CSV table of C-alpha atoms and ligand atoms in Angstrom, one decimal:
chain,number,residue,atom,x,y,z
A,196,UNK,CA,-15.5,11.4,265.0
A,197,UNK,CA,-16.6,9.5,268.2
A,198,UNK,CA,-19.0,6.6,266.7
A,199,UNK,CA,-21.5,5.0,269.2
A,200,UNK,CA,-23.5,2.1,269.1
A,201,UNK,CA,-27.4,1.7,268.6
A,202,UNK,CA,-29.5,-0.7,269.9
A,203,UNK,CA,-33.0,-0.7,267.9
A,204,UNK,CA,-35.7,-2.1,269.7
A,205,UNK,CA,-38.1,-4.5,267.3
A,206,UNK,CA,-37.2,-5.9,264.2
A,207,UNK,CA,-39.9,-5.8,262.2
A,208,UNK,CA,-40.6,-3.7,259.5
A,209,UNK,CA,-40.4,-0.3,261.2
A,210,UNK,CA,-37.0,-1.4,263.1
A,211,UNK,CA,-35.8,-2.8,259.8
A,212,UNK,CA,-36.5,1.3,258.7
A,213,UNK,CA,-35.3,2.3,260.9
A,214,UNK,CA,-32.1,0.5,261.0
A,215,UNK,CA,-31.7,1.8,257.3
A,216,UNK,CA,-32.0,5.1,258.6
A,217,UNK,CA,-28.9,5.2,261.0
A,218,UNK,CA,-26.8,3.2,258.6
A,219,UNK,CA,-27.0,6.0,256.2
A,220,UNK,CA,-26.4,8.8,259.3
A,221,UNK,CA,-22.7,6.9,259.4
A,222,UNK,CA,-23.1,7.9,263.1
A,223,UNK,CA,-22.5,4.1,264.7
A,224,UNK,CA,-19.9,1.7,264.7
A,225,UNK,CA,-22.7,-1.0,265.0
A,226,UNK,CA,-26.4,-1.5,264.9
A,227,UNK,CA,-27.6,-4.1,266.7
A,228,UNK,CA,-31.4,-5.4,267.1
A,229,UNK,CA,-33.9,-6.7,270.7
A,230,UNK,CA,-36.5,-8.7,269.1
A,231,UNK,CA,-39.1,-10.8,270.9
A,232,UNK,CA,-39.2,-13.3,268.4
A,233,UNK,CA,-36.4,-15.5,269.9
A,234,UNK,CA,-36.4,-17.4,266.5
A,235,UNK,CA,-34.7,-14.4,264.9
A,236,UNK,CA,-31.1,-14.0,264.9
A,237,UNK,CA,-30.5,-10.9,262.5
A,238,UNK,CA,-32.1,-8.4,260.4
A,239,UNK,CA,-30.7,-6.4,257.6
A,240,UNK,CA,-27.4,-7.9,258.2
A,241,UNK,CA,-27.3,-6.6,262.2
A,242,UNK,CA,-27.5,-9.3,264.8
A,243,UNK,CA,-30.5,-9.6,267.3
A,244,UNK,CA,-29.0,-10.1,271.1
A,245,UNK,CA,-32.1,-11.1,272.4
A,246,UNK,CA,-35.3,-9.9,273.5
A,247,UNK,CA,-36.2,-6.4,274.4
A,248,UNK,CA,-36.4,-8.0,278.1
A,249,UNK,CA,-32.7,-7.8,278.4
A,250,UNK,CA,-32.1,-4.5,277.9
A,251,UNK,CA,-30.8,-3.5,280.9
A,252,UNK,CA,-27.6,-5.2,279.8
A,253,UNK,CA,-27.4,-2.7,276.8
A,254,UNK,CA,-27.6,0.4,278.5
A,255,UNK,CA,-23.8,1.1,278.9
A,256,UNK,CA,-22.5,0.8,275.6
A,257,UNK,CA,-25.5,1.6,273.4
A,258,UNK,CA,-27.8,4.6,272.2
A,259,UNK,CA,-31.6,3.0,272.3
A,260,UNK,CA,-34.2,3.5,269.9
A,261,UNK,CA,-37.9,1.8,269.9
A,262,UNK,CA,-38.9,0.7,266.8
A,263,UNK,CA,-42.5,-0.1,267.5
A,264,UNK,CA,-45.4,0.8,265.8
A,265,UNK,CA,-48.0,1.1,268.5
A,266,UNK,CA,-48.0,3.9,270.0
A,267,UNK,CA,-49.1,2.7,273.4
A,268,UNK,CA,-46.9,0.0,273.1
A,269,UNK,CA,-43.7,2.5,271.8
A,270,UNK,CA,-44.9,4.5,274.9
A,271,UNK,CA,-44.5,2.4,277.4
A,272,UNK,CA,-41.6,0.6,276.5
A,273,UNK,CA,-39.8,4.4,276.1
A,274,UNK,CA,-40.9,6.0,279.4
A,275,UNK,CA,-39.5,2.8,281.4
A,276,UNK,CA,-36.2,3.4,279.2
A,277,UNK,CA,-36.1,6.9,280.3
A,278,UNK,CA,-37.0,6.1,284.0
A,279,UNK,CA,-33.6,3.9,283.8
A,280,UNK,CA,-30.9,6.5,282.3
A,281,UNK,CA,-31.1,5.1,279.0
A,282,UNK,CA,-29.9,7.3,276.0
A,283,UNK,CA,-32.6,7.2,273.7
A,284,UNK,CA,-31.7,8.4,269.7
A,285,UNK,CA,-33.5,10.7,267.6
A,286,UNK,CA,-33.2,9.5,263.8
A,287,UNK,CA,-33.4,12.1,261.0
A,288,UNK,CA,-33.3,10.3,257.4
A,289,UNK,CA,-31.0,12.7,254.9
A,290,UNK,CA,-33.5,13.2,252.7
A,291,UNK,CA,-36.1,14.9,255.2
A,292,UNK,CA,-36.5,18.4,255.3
A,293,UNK,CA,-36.7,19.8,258.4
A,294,UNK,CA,-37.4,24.0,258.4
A,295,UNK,CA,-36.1,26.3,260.7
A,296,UNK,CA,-37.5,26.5,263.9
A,297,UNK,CA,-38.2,22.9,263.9
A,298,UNK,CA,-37.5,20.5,267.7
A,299,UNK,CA,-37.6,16.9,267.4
A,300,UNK,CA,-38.1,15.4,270.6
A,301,UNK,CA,-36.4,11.9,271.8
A,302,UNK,CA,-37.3,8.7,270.5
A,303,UNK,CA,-38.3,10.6,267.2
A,304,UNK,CA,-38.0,9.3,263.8
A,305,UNK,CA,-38.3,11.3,260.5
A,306,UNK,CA,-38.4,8.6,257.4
A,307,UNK,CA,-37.4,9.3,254.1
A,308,UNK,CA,-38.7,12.3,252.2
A,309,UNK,CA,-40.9,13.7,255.5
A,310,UNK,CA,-41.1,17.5,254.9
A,311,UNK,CA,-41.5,19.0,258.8
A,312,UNK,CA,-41.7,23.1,257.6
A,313,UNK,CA,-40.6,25.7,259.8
A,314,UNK,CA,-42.0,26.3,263.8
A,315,UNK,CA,-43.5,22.7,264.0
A,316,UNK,CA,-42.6,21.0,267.5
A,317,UNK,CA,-42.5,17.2,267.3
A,318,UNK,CA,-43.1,15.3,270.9
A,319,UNK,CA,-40.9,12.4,272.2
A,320,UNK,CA,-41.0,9.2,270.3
A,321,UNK,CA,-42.9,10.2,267.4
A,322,UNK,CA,-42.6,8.9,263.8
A,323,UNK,CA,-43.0,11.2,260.6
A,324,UNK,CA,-43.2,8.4,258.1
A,325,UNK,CA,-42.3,8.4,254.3
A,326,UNK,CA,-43.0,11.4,252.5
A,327,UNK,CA,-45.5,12.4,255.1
A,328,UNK,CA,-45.5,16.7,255.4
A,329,UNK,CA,-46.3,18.7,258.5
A,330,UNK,CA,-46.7,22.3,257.5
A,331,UNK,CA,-45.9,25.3,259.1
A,332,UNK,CA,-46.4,25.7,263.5
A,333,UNK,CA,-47.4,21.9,263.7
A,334,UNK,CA,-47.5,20.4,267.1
A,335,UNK,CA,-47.3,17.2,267.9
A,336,UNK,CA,-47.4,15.7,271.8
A,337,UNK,CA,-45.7,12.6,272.4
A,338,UNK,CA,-45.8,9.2,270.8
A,339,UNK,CA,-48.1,10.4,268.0
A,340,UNK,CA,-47.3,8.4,264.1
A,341,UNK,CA,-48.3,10.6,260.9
A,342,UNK,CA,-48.4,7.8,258.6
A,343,UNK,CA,-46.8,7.3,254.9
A,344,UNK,CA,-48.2,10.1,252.7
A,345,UNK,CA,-50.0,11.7,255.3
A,346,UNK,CA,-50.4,15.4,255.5
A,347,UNK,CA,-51.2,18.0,257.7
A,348,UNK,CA,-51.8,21.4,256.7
A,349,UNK,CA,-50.5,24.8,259.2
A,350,UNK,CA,-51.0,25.2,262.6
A,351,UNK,CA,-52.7,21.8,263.4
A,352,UNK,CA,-52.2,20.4,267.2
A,353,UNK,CA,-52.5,16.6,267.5
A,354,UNK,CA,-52.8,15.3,270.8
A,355,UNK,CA,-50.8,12.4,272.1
A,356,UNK,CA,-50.9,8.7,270.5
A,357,UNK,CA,-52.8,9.7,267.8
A,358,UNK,CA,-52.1,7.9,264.9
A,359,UNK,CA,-52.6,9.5,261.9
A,360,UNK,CA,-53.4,6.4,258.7
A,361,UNK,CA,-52.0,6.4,255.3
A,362,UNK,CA,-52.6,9.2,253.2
A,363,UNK,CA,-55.0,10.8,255.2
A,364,UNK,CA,-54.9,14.8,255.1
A,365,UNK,CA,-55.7,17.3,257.9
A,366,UNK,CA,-57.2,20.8,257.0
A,367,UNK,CA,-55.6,24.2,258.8
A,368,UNK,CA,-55.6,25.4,262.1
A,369,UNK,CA,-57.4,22.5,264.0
A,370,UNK,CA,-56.8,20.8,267.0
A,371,UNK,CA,-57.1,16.6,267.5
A,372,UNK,CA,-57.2,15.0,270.5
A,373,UNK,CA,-55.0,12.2,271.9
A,374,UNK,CA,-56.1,8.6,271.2
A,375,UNK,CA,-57.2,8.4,267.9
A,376,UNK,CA,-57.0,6.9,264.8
A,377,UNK,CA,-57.4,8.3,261.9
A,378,UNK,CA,-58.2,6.1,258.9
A,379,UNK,CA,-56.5,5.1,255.9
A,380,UNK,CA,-57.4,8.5,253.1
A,381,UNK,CA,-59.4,10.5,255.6
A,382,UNK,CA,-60.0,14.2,255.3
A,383,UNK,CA,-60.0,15.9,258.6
A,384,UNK,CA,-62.1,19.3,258.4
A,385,UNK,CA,-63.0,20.2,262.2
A,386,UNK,CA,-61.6,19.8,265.2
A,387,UNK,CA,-61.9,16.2,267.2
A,388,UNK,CA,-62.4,16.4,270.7
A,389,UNK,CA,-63.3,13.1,271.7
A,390,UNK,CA,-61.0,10.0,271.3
A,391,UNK,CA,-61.8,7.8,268.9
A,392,UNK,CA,-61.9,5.8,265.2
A,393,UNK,CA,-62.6,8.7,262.3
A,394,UNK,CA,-62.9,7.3,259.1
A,395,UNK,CA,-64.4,8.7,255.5
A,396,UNK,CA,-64.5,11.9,253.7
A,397,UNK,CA,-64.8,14.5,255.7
A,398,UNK,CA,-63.8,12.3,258.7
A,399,UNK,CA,-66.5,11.0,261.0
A,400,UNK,CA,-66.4,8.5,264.1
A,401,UNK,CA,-66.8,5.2,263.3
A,402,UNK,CA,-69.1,3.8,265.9
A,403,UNK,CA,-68.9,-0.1,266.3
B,875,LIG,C1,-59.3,3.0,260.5
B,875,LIG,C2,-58.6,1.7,260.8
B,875,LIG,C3,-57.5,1.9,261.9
B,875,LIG,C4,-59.7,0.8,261.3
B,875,LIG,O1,-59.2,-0.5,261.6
B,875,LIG,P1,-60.2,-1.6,262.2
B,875,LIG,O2,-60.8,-1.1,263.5
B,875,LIG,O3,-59.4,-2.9,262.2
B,875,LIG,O4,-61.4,-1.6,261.1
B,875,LIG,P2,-61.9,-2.7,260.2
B,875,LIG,O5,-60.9,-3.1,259.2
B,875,LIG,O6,-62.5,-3.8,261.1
B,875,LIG,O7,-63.1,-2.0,259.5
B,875,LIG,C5,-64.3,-1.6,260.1
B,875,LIG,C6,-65.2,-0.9,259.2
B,875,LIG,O8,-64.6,0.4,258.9
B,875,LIG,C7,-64.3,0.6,257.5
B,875,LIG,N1,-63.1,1.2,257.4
B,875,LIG,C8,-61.9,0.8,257.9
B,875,LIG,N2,-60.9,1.7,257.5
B,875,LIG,C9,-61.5,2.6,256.8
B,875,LIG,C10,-60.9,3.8,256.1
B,875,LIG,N3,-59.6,4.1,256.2
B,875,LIG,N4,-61.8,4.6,255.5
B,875,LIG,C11,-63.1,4.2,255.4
B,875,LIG,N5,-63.7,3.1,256.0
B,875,LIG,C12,-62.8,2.4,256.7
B,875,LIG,C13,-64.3,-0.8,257.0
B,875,LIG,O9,-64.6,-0.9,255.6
B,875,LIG,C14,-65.4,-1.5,257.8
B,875,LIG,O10,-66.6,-1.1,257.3
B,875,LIG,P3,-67.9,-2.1,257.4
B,875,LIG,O11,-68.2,-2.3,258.9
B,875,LIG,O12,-69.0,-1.3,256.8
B,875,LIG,O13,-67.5,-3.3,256.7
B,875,LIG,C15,-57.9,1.1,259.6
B,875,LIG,O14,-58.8,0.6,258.7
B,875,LIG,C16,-57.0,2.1,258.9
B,875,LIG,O15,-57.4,2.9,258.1
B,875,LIG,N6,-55.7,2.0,259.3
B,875,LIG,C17,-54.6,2.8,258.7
B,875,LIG,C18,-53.5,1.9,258.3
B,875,LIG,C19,-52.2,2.7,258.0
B,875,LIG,O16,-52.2,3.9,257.8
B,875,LIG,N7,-51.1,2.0,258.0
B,875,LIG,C20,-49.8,2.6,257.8
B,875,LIG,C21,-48.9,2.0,258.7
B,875,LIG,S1,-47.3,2.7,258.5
């Protein structure tokens, strides 16, 4: 089999994740980290060649991925990649299970023990975190993160860089808009139209 490379862009905790992902894929020949921190020379046993400003130099001879958490922050940083030709990875742990029907797009990450169930449609640089479950006809636009125990019931739309917090729960058949965040145990039970911090059970904006 013909083994690239990956380049993982940050190095924190998510690129650390994320690294741990493709090693157990056995799909590269190395993994290598870009890391801002110029202090830090490896992570997980993969070398950092420098920061994620000298990327153009990787572009050749590696696959990319962006390991960052922010969604804005993972946005940008993707669509320049793209706008440059850059190969960009889409990382499937083996222990996710993905139903029939399902599209990942680019830049995606499924972590361990993510259930996506059958007809969902995942966006471009998205991340299903740990044993996080989208249900049947999900869709997700682009650069949207369902956090750690997170789940989403059928047929909800989530709008893009929405972040979805920690064990928060979404209710069937609703739509949420792009640019929220949704708290940490939240219980979504109507639609949100306007962009925005929902908190509580059921959800409400925050207003600060
Ligand atoms: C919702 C959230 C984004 C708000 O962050 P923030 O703007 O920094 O908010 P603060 O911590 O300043 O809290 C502001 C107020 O909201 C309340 N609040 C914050 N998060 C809350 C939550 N999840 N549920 C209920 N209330 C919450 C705080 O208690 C505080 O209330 P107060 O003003 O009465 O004291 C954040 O608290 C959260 O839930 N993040 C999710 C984290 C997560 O999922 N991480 C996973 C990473 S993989």
């Amino acid at each position: 089999m013909d083994r690239s490379r990956l380049l993982i862009l940050g190095a924190s905790g998510h690129g650390r994740v994320v690294a741990d992902i493709a090693s157990c894929l056995n799909r590269y020949e190395q993994i290598a980290f870009l890391d801002d921190d110029e202090g830090k020379t490896s992570a997980m046993g993969h070398p950092v060649l420098g920061t994620i400003a000298m990327v153009d130099r990787y572009l050749e001879d590696f696959d990319l991925f962006v390991a960052v958490g922010n969604n804005l922050v993972r946005q940008r940083i993707q669509l320049g990649l793209k706008s440059r030709q850059a190969r960009l990875a889409t990382l499937v742990h083996p222990s996710a299970v993905l139903g029939s029907e399902v599209s990942l797009g680019e830049g995606t990450a499924v972590m361990a023990g993510a259930v996506i169930n059958c007809g969902s449609i995942v966006g471009r640089g998205c991340i299903i975190n740990t044993s996080a479950s989208l249900d049947h006809d999900n869709v997700l636009e682009d650069f949207v993160h369902i956090s750690p125990g997170a789940h989403l019931a059928g047929t909800v739309h989530v709008g893009e860089c929405t972040w979805i917090g920690i064990g928060a729960c979404v209710i069937n058949n609703l739509r949420l808009a792009g640019g929220c965040r949704i708290g940490a145990g939240a219980v979504v039970v109507s639609d949100i139209v306007e962009k925005g911090t929902y908190v509580g059970v059921p959800a409400r904006r925050r207003r600060s």
